[in-house]
């Protein structure tokens, strides 16, 4: 117990008389709490009177007047003067008891210090405050290492808020009392508020998983939504879900600095897909499709085509293209059934885009009979509100002739755009600009465009956020327009034959007549450049947008290479837009880096050629002086931009090589 603690809350001492104090003699302190009184010789046989107990502290009123205080509460002086009697502990050392005095539990030794956690004392500093009885051994009960940030479940902070029975007594609290009392510890931590427990930083695998859903999933939304995927994975829904998870890690690693783990994730995903005993099911198709998209974007087209052939074969083998597959393998879960429908249709669209941009494969799935239900809107899929009525492609084809006013999803218009691409790829070679085959395909593209509902005419949904499915549907249609009309246009592609990162160069004969095919080609290329201006990071688009932007750049550069170009400044701005988009995409996709390098190099060569032409006076015939200066300044600006881009690209490349060499 603290030397200042008393049972009654105040010192219960008897004021010594003057004679008693005169007969008392001091003794040397031995450091103990008690001492034996030595009797003084006397002629009488009466026992020596007990020495009066010393007053350990005086009240504030007596201290202020420098008067002696009897130590009572209230003291006699305050009682007579009708003033408030308050005590504070004396900070002066005390040298121990006088000889013959009784043990005073309220005093402290000169070497004592204010109580602190871990000592025997547990009372407040001030006299007049009742002591707190702690009948527990701190060490034995485990409280010696007590964490004040923890409140035990059975300890309710409300149980420590009962009013003190001494509320009428003015108190000065000991600042150490809460630290000494386990109940006070709980109350302090509950009222002061413990610092929040920080979660451990996410692992690289978790970061890759989150990056997959943040950057990639919207562009190819066939894998289950994040919450549903995690729930089914935890329940052990299907063994092959772990294969999908491995493929998702590889895709997510493309968007973050994953280092050597990126190659490890790719090898692990492919190994799991082809290990003996792997069941051929919808989850295997999803894993393979993710790997195919990643390999194609990383300029590994040969390996991607191999996996694509296997994926298409497996999909047909398990009847993924049949209407009943989703019901049979959906286990009564509408979200899983929708995922199976989306898996088939995304495989169909990717097969078409790979065939269209690379012009190597033949879009095999275009010729496969399929009656799979059409996907719903993206928000319905992500929230699990799947419509009960499923629509099919025949419903989409009959919408212009039936009386029913049906609304189809953005994914459906994406499928229809890919189907038009397949129809164009199946048409026979066109030799003349007035071939009727061209008109038939153009009718398909025009019908797709003019029959769009108002909500699908641009790339934004009703919430003013990007509709990635309509974004892809629009750029597929624009790419089809360029591929259909560019070979028949008057744009010579010889100056841009070095741009072959996505597809081999296709020579186009030049001419002086500005025909309708040239107009279609230029308009589609300009629309693609306009899509870059959407207020959304370009890296959140599918990587197939890289080849579409490259196709648009070929058109712009072919036009810029002409001797005279109307509205040349606007054309240069479109070229700069395309180069900027390819540069942004190159941070994730190696294919975009290759395309960016080629397009920028060709633009640099065309610029130098045009600068050489400006030396001839005949070049400036018909130009005013203001137009001449504007053209020269614009050329200098774009030249500076090309040079800076080249320098930055070289610096980034050397930095990457340096990190690789260190690793």
XYZ file of C-alpha atoms in Angstrom:
663
model
C 0.000 0.000 0.000
C 1.115 3.534 -0.665
C 2.289 5.335 2.479
C -0.396 7.958 1.928
C -3.358 5.586 1.790
C -5.762 5.424 4.736
C -8.866 3.450 5.320
C -11.042 6.467 5.801
C -9.644 8.621 3.091
C -8.158 11.245 5.527
C -5.447 11.078 8.185
C -6.893 10.073 11.560
C -4.276 11.551 13.871
C -4.381 13.112 17.329
C -2.795 16.533 17.620
C 0.243 16.358 19.934
C 0.501 18.626 22.966
C 3.418 20.965 23.509
C 4.757 18.937 26.444
C 4.720 15.744 24.499
C 6.578 17.229 21.638
C 9.202 18.631 23.969
C 9.939 15.220 25.498
C 10.243 13.455 22.144
C 13.680 12.875 20.651
C 14.545 12.076 17.049
C 16.044 8.772 15.958
C 17.953 7.681 12.848
C 15.829 6.087 10.199
C 16.682 2.456 9.489
C 14.583 2.215 6.369
C 11.894 0.180 8.066
C 8.287 1.067 8.546
C 8.389 0.693 12.350
C 10.809 1.412 15.212
C 10.973 0.495 18.898
C 10.523 3.364 21.373
C 13.354 3.606 23.934
C 12.054 4.446 27.433
C 13.585 7.393 29.276
C 14.549 6.892 32.912
C 12.142 8.430 35.376
C 11.700 8.464 39.065
C 8.103 7.456 38.746
C 6.838 4.052 37.826
C 4.356 5.382 35.313
C 5.041 4.411 31.700
C 6.502 7.066 29.482
C 3.800 8.805 27.480
C 3.626 7.848 23.800
C 5.245 10.396 21.521
C 2.745 12.201 19.348
C 2.530 11.182 15.728
C 3.967 13.702 13.342
C 1.786 15.385 10.775
C 2.870 14.273 7.322
C 1.238 17.202 5.528
C -0.425 20.506 6.281
C -3.526 21.802 4.569
C -3.262 24.530 1.975
C -4.721 27.234 4.274
C -2.200 26.582 7.051
C 0.661 26.392 4.572
C -0.289 29.721 3.043
C -0.297 31.405 6.531
C 2.832 29.498 7.684
C 0.916 28.133 10.666
C 1.069 24.742 12.250
C -1.671 22.351 11.136
C -3.021 19.540 13.296
C -3.501 17.271 10.269
C -7.188 16.610 10.849
C -9.654 16.744 7.999
C -10.854 19.434 8.360
C -8.187 20.837 10.663
C -9.062 22.934 13.700
C -7.948 26.210 12.137
C -10.106 25.733 8.999
C -13.003 24.691 11.224
C -12.765 27.810 13.305
C -12.332 30.093 10.291
C -15.063 28.257 8.309
C -12.792 27.799 5.266
C -12.376 24.848 2.918
C -9.665 22.481 4.093
C -7.638 20.936 1.241
C -4.515 18.824 1.334
C -1.755 18.280 -1.213
C 1.138 15.881 -0.648
C 4.394 17.322 0.539
C 7.277 16.755 -1.873
C 9.930 17.213 0.757
C 11.684 14.124 2.004
C 10.869 12.676 5.403
C 13.663 11.119 7.447
C 11.638 8.540 9.210
C 9.647 8.252 12.430
C 10.617 9.794 15.694
C 11.620 7.592 18.525
C 8.742 6.017 20.271
C 6.146 6.952 17.727
C 3.570 4.531 16.502
C 3.626 3.379 12.920
C 1.923 5.911 10.688
C 0.690 4.296 7.466
C 0.252 7.718 5.829
C 3.903 8.756 5.710
C 6.543 8.012 3.111
C 10.292 7.773 3.214
C 12.595 10.434 1.841
C 13.726 8.090 -0.922
C 10.204 7.298 -2.011
C 8.863 8.684 -5.249
C 5.412 9.081 -6.712
C 3.896 5.707 -7.410
C 4.165 4.212 -10.883
C 2.926 1.045 -12.481
C 4.495 -2.073 -11.094
C 5.043 -0.841 -7.491
C 3.034 -1.797 -4.490
C 1.443 1.615 -4.178
C -1.858 2.065 -5.903
C -3.380 5.128 -4.231
C -3.767 8.642 -5.524
C -1.397 11.340 -4.389
C -3.816 13.299 -2.337
C -4.972 12.710 1.116
C -8.670 12.556 1.286
C -9.038 10.156 -1.591
C -9.968 6.637 -0.753
C -7.519 3.967 -1.709
C -8.294 1.414 -4.379
C -7.971 -2.134 -3.200
C -6.329 -4.345 -5.781
C -6.404 -7.912 -4.588
C -4.606 -9.399 -7.561
C -0.986 -10.220 -8.151
C -0.049 -8.386 -11.323
C 2.675 -10.821 -12.229
C 0.721 -13.920 -11.414
C -2.381 -12.782 -13.254
C -0.488 -11.837 -16.382
C -1.055 -8.114 -16.016
C 2.641 -7.327 -15.758
C 2.743 -7.386 -19.542
C -0.741 -5.968 -19.956
C -1.420 -4.189 -23.243
C -3.470 -1.023 -22.593
C -4.812 -1.176 -26.145
C -6.819 -4.317 -25.320
C -10.141 -4.397 -23.510
C -11.178 -7.850 -22.445
C -14.579 -8.908 -23.771
C -16.010 -9.483 -20.336
C -14.940 -6.040 -19.136
C -17.533 -3.516 -20.060
C -16.330 0.100 -19.751
C -19.730 0.962 -18.292
C -18.896 -1.078 -15.184
C -16.145 1.382 -14.333
C -18.231 4.515 -14.464
C -20.016 4.172 -11.123
C -19.770 7.365 -9.066
C -17.333 7.388 -6.154
C -18.826 7.380 -2.623
C -16.610 10.390 -1.852
C -18.052 12.692 -4.471
C -18.559 15.386 -1.830
C -14.818 15.526 -1.104
C -12.707 17.667 -3.468
C -10.104 15.401 -5.038
C -6.890 15.832 -6.965
C -6.332 12.643 -8.915
C -3.006 10.881 -9.127
C -2.015 10.809 -12.804
C -0.537 7.349 -12.271
C -3.593 5.733 -10.777
C -5.124 4.572 -14.071
C -1.860 3.005 -15.068
C -1.775 1.042 -11.802
C -5.330 -0.249 -11.815
C -6.242 -2.889 -14.423
C -9.776 -1.549 -14.379
C -8.386 1.909 -15.002
C -6.340 0.494 -17.874
C -9.429 -0.847 -19.548
C -11.288 2.385 -18.991
C -8.418 4.488 -20.343
C -8.090 2.394 -23.472
C -11.812 2.475 -24.033
C -12.244 6.198 -23.553
C -9.001 7.555 -24.975
C -9.290 5.342 -28.029
C -6.600 2.830 -28.944
C -4.799 3.281 -32.267
C -6.402 1.205 -35.031
C -4.773 -2.103 -35.767
C -3.232 -1.845 -39.223
C -3.739 -4.768 -41.532
C -0.586 -6.347 -42.923
C 0.378 -5.131 -46.381
C -1.042 -7.235 -49.214
C 1.162 -9.870 -50.740
C 2.241 -9.779 -54.373
C -0.332 -12.431 -55.225
C -3.095 -10.362 -53.635
C -1.965 -7.252 -55.491
C -2.009 -9.137 -58.798
C -5.469 -10.472 -58.041
C -6.798 -6.992 -57.268
C -5.080 -5.523 -60.341
C -6.833 -8.086 -62.514
C -10.268 -6.888 -61.454
C -9.326 -3.208 -61.400
C -7.690 -2.974 -64.821
C -8.631 -6.024 -66.887
C -11.959 -7.540 -65.940
C -14.122 -4.801 -67.493
C -12.513 -5.390 -70.905
C -13.160 -9.143 -70.857
C -15.920 -9.713 -68.277
C -16.431 -13.449 -68.428
C -14.781 -14.517 -65.150
C -17.107 -14.450 -62.151
C -17.404 -11.093 -60.355
C -14.877 -10.684 -57.580
C -17.162 -11.372 -54.606
C -18.716 -14.445 -56.211
C -15.359 -15.798 -57.315
C -13.840 -15.498 -53.835
C -16.876 -17.079 -52.217
C -16.905 -20.087 -54.549
C -13.134 -20.444 -54.325
C -13.328 -20.556 -50.526
C -16.068 -23.170 -50.690
C -13.957 -25.365 -52.970
C -16.586 -25.091 -55.668
C -14.432 -26.648 -58.413
C -10.774 -27.731 -58.539
C -10.152 -25.855 -61.777
C -10.956 -22.542 -60.128
C -7.368 -22.596 -58.869
C -6.227 -22.694 -62.505
C -8.322 -19.611 -63.231
C -6.787 -17.940 -60.179
C -3.292 -18.669 -61.478
C -4.147 -17.150 -64.864
C -5.647 -14.095 -63.157
C -2.408 -13.568 -61.235
C -0.453 -13.594 -64.467
C -2.750 -11.017 -66.078
C -2.690 -8.835 -62.974
C 1.117 -8.963 -62.852
C 1.218 -7.145 -66.211
C -0.213 -4.024 -64.575
C 2.119 -3.828 -61.571
C 5.837 -4.162 -60.949
C 5.887 -7.917 -60.348
C 9.507 -8.548 -61.358
C 10.545 -12.157 -62.000
C 7.282 -13.420 -60.490
C 5.488 -12.523 -63.739
C 7.217 -15.285 -65.680
C 6.661 -17.655 -62.768
C 2.928 -16.962 -62.768
C 2.720 -17.587 -66.525
C 4.592 -20.886 -66.302
C 2.483 -21.987 -63.357
C -0.789 -21.158 -65.140
C 0.188 -23.049 -68.297
C 1.453 -26.005 -66.267
C -1.827 -26.279 -64.367
C -3.813 -26.151 -67.616
C -1.907 -29.027 -69.188
C -1.044 -31.172 -66.207
C -2.331 -34.781 -66.376
C -5.732 -35.241 -64.843
C -6.983 -31.689 -65.452
C -10.691 -31.811 -66.118
C -11.949 -30.161 -69.282
C -14.638 -27.785 -68.108
C -15.663 -24.172 -68.364
C -13.071 -23.020 -65.820
C -10.280 -24.493 -67.949
C -11.611 -22.561 -70.956
C -11.577 -19.362 -68.887
C -7.989 -19.922 -67.747
C -6.759 -20.646 -71.285
C -8.545 -17.604 -72.696
C -6.918 -15.325 -70.125
C -3.478 -16.700 -70.957
C -4.144 -16.304 -74.700
C -5.047 -12.626 -74.297
C -1.954 -12.004 -72.171
C 0.410 -13.760 -74.596
C -1.049 -11.928 -77.590
C -0.582 -8.578 -75.874
C 3.010 -9.450 -74.990
C 3.973 -10.119 -78.632
C 3.983 -13.891 -78.230
C 1.462 -14.498 -81.011
C 2.747 -17.972 -82.049
C 2.272 -19.393 -78.554
C -1.071 -17.613 -78.236
C -2.312 -19.205 -81.482
C -1.324 -22.658 -80.196
C -3.300 -22.194 -77.005
C -6.200 -20.685 -78.956
C -6.471 -23.788 -81.109
C -6.579 -25.983 -77.981
C -9.057 -23.704 -76.251
C -11.444 -23.724 -79.200
C -11.168 -27.509 -79.476
C -11.898 -28.004 -75.761
C -14.836 -25.572 -75.863
C -16.541 -27.440 -78.678
C -15.731 -30.777 -77.040
C -17.543 -29.886 -73.808
C -20.487 -28.297 -75.722
C -19.812 -24.785 -74.441
C -21.482 -23.545 -77.647
C -24.775 -25.265 -76.764
C -27.749 -23.583 -75.139
C -28.051 -26.146 -72.331
C -24.461 -25.909 -71.123
C -25.111 -22.977 -68.800
C -28.125 -24.675 -67.205
C -26.468 -28.061 -66.788
C -23.226 -26.734 -65.319
C -24.609 -23.674 -63.536
C -25.777 -25.646 -60.465
C -28.815 -23.425 -60.176
C -26.687 -20.282 -59.732
C -27.805 -17.554 -62.187
C -24.468 -15.719 -61.923
C -22.502 -18.844 -62.797
C -24.859 -19.572 -65.699
C -24.288 -16.047 -66.987
C -20.520 -16.575 -66.640
C -20.682 -19.641 -68.881
C -22.589 -17.736 -71.570
C -20.083 -14.901 -71.418
C -17.161 -17.325 -71.622
C -18.331 -18.648 -74.987
C -19.103 -15.240 -76.443
C -15.840 -13.671 -75.236
C -13.932 -16.551 -76.795
C -15.882 -15.877 -79.997
C -15.055 -12.142 -79.954
C -11.365 -12.670 -79.125
C -11.040 -15.232 -81.890
C -12.458 -12.670 -84.322
C -10.248 -9.801 -83.107
C -7.082 -11.913 -83.241
C -7.954 -12.966 -86.787
C -8.849 -9.414 -87.807
C -5.862 -7.520 -86.468
C -3.177 -10.103 -87.246
C -4.722 -11.537 -90.422
C -3.143 -14.906 -89.775
C -5.886 -17.071 -88.259
C -9.241 -17.720 -89.924
C -11.798 -16.927 -87.179
C -12.682 -20.581 -86.710
C -15.600 -20.048 -84.319
C -17.441 -17.925 -86.891
C -18.360 -21.131 -88.737
C -19.371 -23.064 -85.601
C -23.089 -23.387 -84.968
C -23.919 -21.865 -81.588
C -27.212 -21.157 -79.848
C -25.867 -19.817 -76.562
C -27.962 -17.198 -74.800
C -26.908 -13.557 -75.067
C -25.235 -11.887 -72.074
C -27.022 -9.340 -69.911
C -25.861 -5.825 -69.048
C -22.625 -5.426 -67.097
C -24.212 -3.879 -64.021
C -26.685 -6.730 -63.802
C -23.869 -9.246 -63.950
C -21.695 -7.517 -61.365
C -24.543 -7.130 -58.884
C -25.994 -10.599 -59.460
C -29.367 -9.318 -60.722
C -29.512 -11.638 -63.733
C -32.717 -11.279 -65.818
C -34.968 -14.287 -65.762
C -35.597 -14.101 -69.518
C -32.620 -14.962 -71.718
C -32.482 -13.590 -75.270
C -30.791 -15.237 -78.223
C -29.153 -14.146 -81.445
C -32.266 -14.870 -83.478
C -34.109 -12.366 -81.284
C -31.465 -9.792 -82.101
C -31.705 -10.450 -85.855
C -35.516 -10.185 -85.841
C -35.715 -6.966 -83.834
C -36.310 -4.831 -86.935
C -39.244 -6.965 -88.108
C -41.020 -7.998 -84.923
C -43.486 -5.913 -82.971
C -41.636 -6.429 -79.714
C -39.463 -3.577 -78.518
C -36.564 -5.394 -76.865
C -33.488 -3.886 -75.348
C -30.226 -5.754 -75.820
C -27.064 -5.474 -73.788
C -23.862 -3.747 -74.811
C -22.169 -7.158 -74.861
C -24.682 -8.213 -77.527
C -23.731 -5.294 -79.804
C -20.093 -6.265 -79.292
C -20.912 -9.795 -80.464
C -22.781 -8.411 -83.488
C -19.792 -6.219 -84.392
C -17.478 -9.247 -84.235
C -19.912 -11.216 -86.376
C -19.785 -8.474 -89.048
C -15.998 -8.776 -88.931
C -16.330 -12.493 -89.639
C -18.669 -11.844 -92.548
C -16.208 -9.377 -94.036
C -13.357 -11.877 -93.686
C -15.434 -14.497 -95.518
C -16.134 -12.341 -98.570
C -14.201 -13.135 -101.782
C -11.278 -10.914 -102.861
C -12.361 -7.550 -104.209
C -10.640 -6.305 -107.356
C -12.646 -3.236 -108.311
C -13.909 -0.259 -106.303
C -17.482 -0.771 -107.491
C -17.699 -4.425 -106.487
C -21.123 -5.256 -105.091
C -19.555 -7.366 -102.348
C -18.181 -4.211 -100.762
C -21.637 -2.674 -100.778
C -23.137 -5.678 -99.023
C -20.563 -5.592 -96.226
C -20.915 -1.843 -95.890
C -24.656 -2.328 -95.509
C -23.988 -4.633 -92.565
C -21.758 -2.024 -90.924
C -24.214 0.779 -91.586
C -27.180 -1.216 -90.300
C -25.295 -2.021 -87.121
C -24.656 1.681 -86.603
C -28.027 3.215 -87.520
C -30.051 0.701 -85.495
C -28.245 1.411 -82.272
C -30.580 2.671 -79.550
C -29.900 6.136 -78.225
C -28.274 4.715 -75.088
C -25.688 2.835 -77.175
C -24.684 5.473 -79.701
C -21.664 6.572 -77.718
C -19.316 4.868 -75.296
C -20.932 6.186 -72.124
C -23.730 4.553 -70.194
C -26.593 6.317 -68.442
C -24.353 6.904 -65.391
C -21.858 8.819 -67.568
C -19.197 6.142 -67.058
C -17.402 4.311 -69.834
C -19.247 1.377 -71.370
C -16.286 -0.818 -72.305
C -18.436 -3.281 -74.247
C -19.798 -0.530 -76.504
C -16.308 0.964 -76.711
C -15.042 -2.309 -78.170
C -18.089 -2.693 -80.405
C -17.477 0.748 -81.913
C -13.766 0.283 -82.545
C -14.365 -3.159 -84.099
C -16.800 -1.529 -86.530
C -14.354 1.295 -87.325
C -11.572 -1.242 -87.895
C -13.831 -3.211 -90.249
C -14.504 -0.022 -92.207
C -10.783 0.652 -92.659
C -9.979 -2.928 -93.645
C -12.867 -2.923 -96.120
C -12.189 0.424 -97.816
C -8.458 1.098 -97.440
C -7.390 -1.321 -100.208
C -9.736 0.553 -102.591
C -8.811 4.065 -101.442
C -6.360 6.555 -102.955
C -3.996 6.458 -99.970
C -0.549 5.134 -100.824
C 0.715 2.981 -97.953
C 4.313 2.799 -99.168
C 5.599 5.400 -96.666
C 4.157 3.401 -93.752
C 5.172 -0.097 -94.782
C 7.488 -0.272 -91.751
C 4.473 -0.292 -89.433
C 3.857 -4.050 -89.320
C 3.701 -4.838 -85.606
C 0.086 -6.001 -85.776
C -0.249 -7.224 -89.357
C 1.888 -7.452 -92.503
C 1.924 -4.435 -94.806
C -0.720 -4.447 -97.523
C 0.232 -2.345 -100.546
C -2.450 0.034 -101.766
C -2.106 1.621 -105.221
C -2.085 5.371 -105.114
C -4.141 7.708 -107.234
C -5.214 11.277 -107.582
C -8.970 10.759 -107.384
C -10.555 11.290 -103.961
C -13.211 8.567 -103.945
C -15.841 7.322 -101.486
C -13.579 4.553 -100.184
C -11.002 7.139 -99.148
C -13.696 9.096 -97.341
C -14.837 5.984 -95.428
C -11.244 5.180 -94.516
C -10.358 8.667 -93.289
C -13.588 9.009 -91.324
C -13.098 5.696 -89.516
C -9.477 6.542 -88.670
C -10.554 9.906 -87.257
C -13.273 8.250 -85.140
C -10.715 5.891 -83.639
C -8.506 8.832 -82.690
C -11.526 10.511 -81.131
C -12.101 7.455 -78.929
C -8.726 8.062 -77.304
C -10.068 11.285 -75.812
C -12.485 9.437 -73.521
C -12.023 10.481 -69.876
C -10.732 7.092 -68.783
C -7.183 5.692 -68.529
C -6.345 4.110 -71.861
C -4.670 1.192 -70.064
C -8.073 0.041 -68.819
C -9.111 -0.842 -72.368
C -8.497 -4.246 -73.871
C -5.062 -4.628 -75.432
C -6.704 -5.189 -78.848
C -7.217 -1.435 -78.929
C -3.464 -1.241 -79.606
C -3.791 -2.685 -83.111
C -6.874 -0.587 -83.828
C -4.959 2.591 -82.947
C -2.068 1.355 -85.092
C -4.444 0.815 -88.011
C -5.730 4.368 -87.581
C -2.147 5.661 -87.466
C -1.332 3.992 -90.773
C -4.200 5.892 -92.377
C -3.181 9.225 -90.834
C 0.465 8.820 -91.810
C -0.446 7.776 -95.360
C -2.446 10.949 -95.728
C 0.226 13.126 -94.103
C 2.790 11.809 -96.599
C 0.850 13.398 -99.474
C 2.384 16.486 -101.059
C -0.424 18.761 -99.980
C -2.832 18.061 -97.117
C -5.853 20.123 -96.279
C -6.170 20.969 -92.554
C -2.726 19.555 -91.854
C -2.604 20.884 -88.299
C -5.638 18.833 -87.264
C -4.116 15.766 -88.900
C -0.912 16.231 -86.913
C -2.923 16.451 -83.701
C -4.594 13.137 -84.516
C -1.201 11.530 -85.098
C -0.017 12.883 -81.755
C -3.109 11.439 -80.057
C -2.398 8.005 -81.487
C 1.281 8.106 -80.560
C 0.392 9.187 -77.023
C -2.131 6.367 -76.625
C 0.344 3.758 -77.853
C 2.930 5.084 -75.451
C 0.514 4.761 -72.524
C -0.470 1.236 -73.554
C 3.195 0.294 -73.877
C 3.522 0.506 -70.097
C 1.478 -2.683 -69.882
C 1.583 -4.377 -73.285
C 4.759 -5.141 -75.188
C 2.815 -5.149 -78.468
C 1.944 -1.490 -77.887
C 5.597 -0.665 -77.282
C 6.537 -2.174 -80.633
C 3.731 -0.325 -82.409
C 4.638 2.955 -80.693
C 8.260 2.666 -81.814
C 7.276 1.957 -85.426
C 4.627 4.667 -85.709
C 6.862 7.284 -84.129
C 9.757 6.383 -86.450
C 7.582 6.641 -89.576
C 6.152 9.976 -88.404
C 9.709 11.229 -87.914
C 10.694 10.166 -91.445
C 7.641 11.798 -93.007
C 8.367 14.977 -91.113
C 11.937 15.094 -92.414
C 10.713 14.499 -95.941
C 8.245 17.336 -95.675
C 10.916 19.623 -94.266
C 13.075 18.842 -97.269
C 10.190 19.711 -99.557
C 9.810 23.085 -97.856
C 13.214 24.131 -99.182
C 11.745 24.328 -102.667
C 9.914 27.655 -103.300
C 7.257 25.779 -105.251
C 6.148 24.141 -102.043
C 4.848 27.430 -100.631
C 2.834 28.420 -103.670
C -0.639 29.420 -102.517
C 0.411 29.880 -98.858
C 0.193 33.215 -97.093
C 3.037 34.299 -94.850
C 0.933 33.590 -91.777
C 0.188 30.078 -93.004
C 3.871 29.500 -93.719
C 4.915 30.542 -90.206
C 2.136 28.495 -88.612
C 3.172 25.396 -90.542
C 6.845 25.815 -89.654
C 6.094 26.330 -85.947
C 3.814 23.312 -85.857
C 6.451 21.186 -87.543
C 9.072 22.290 -85.048
C 6.743 21.406 -82.197
C 6.012 17.905 -83.423
C 9.685 17.320 -84.197
C 10.617 18.291 -80.650
C 7.961 15.954 -79.299
C 9.284 13.038 -81.355
C 12.812 13.657 -80.140
C 11.737 13.896 -76.499
C 9.695 10.718 -76.841
C 12.697 8.935 -78.318
C 14.935 10.115 -75.483
C 12.416 9.094 -72.820
C 11.908 5.737 -74.455
C 15.651 5.123 -74.537
C 15.940 6.091 -70.865
C 13.090 3.801 -69.849
C 14.568 0.980 -71.897
C 18.012 1.361 -70.330
C 16.432 1.447 -66.863
C 14.504 -1.756 -67.514
C 17.616 -3.457 -68.871
C 19.535 -2.307 -65.816
C 16.972 -3.789 -63.450
C 16.907 -7.030 -65.420
C 20.705 -7.290 -65.332
C 20.688 -6.725 -61.570
C 18.074 -9.385 -61.106
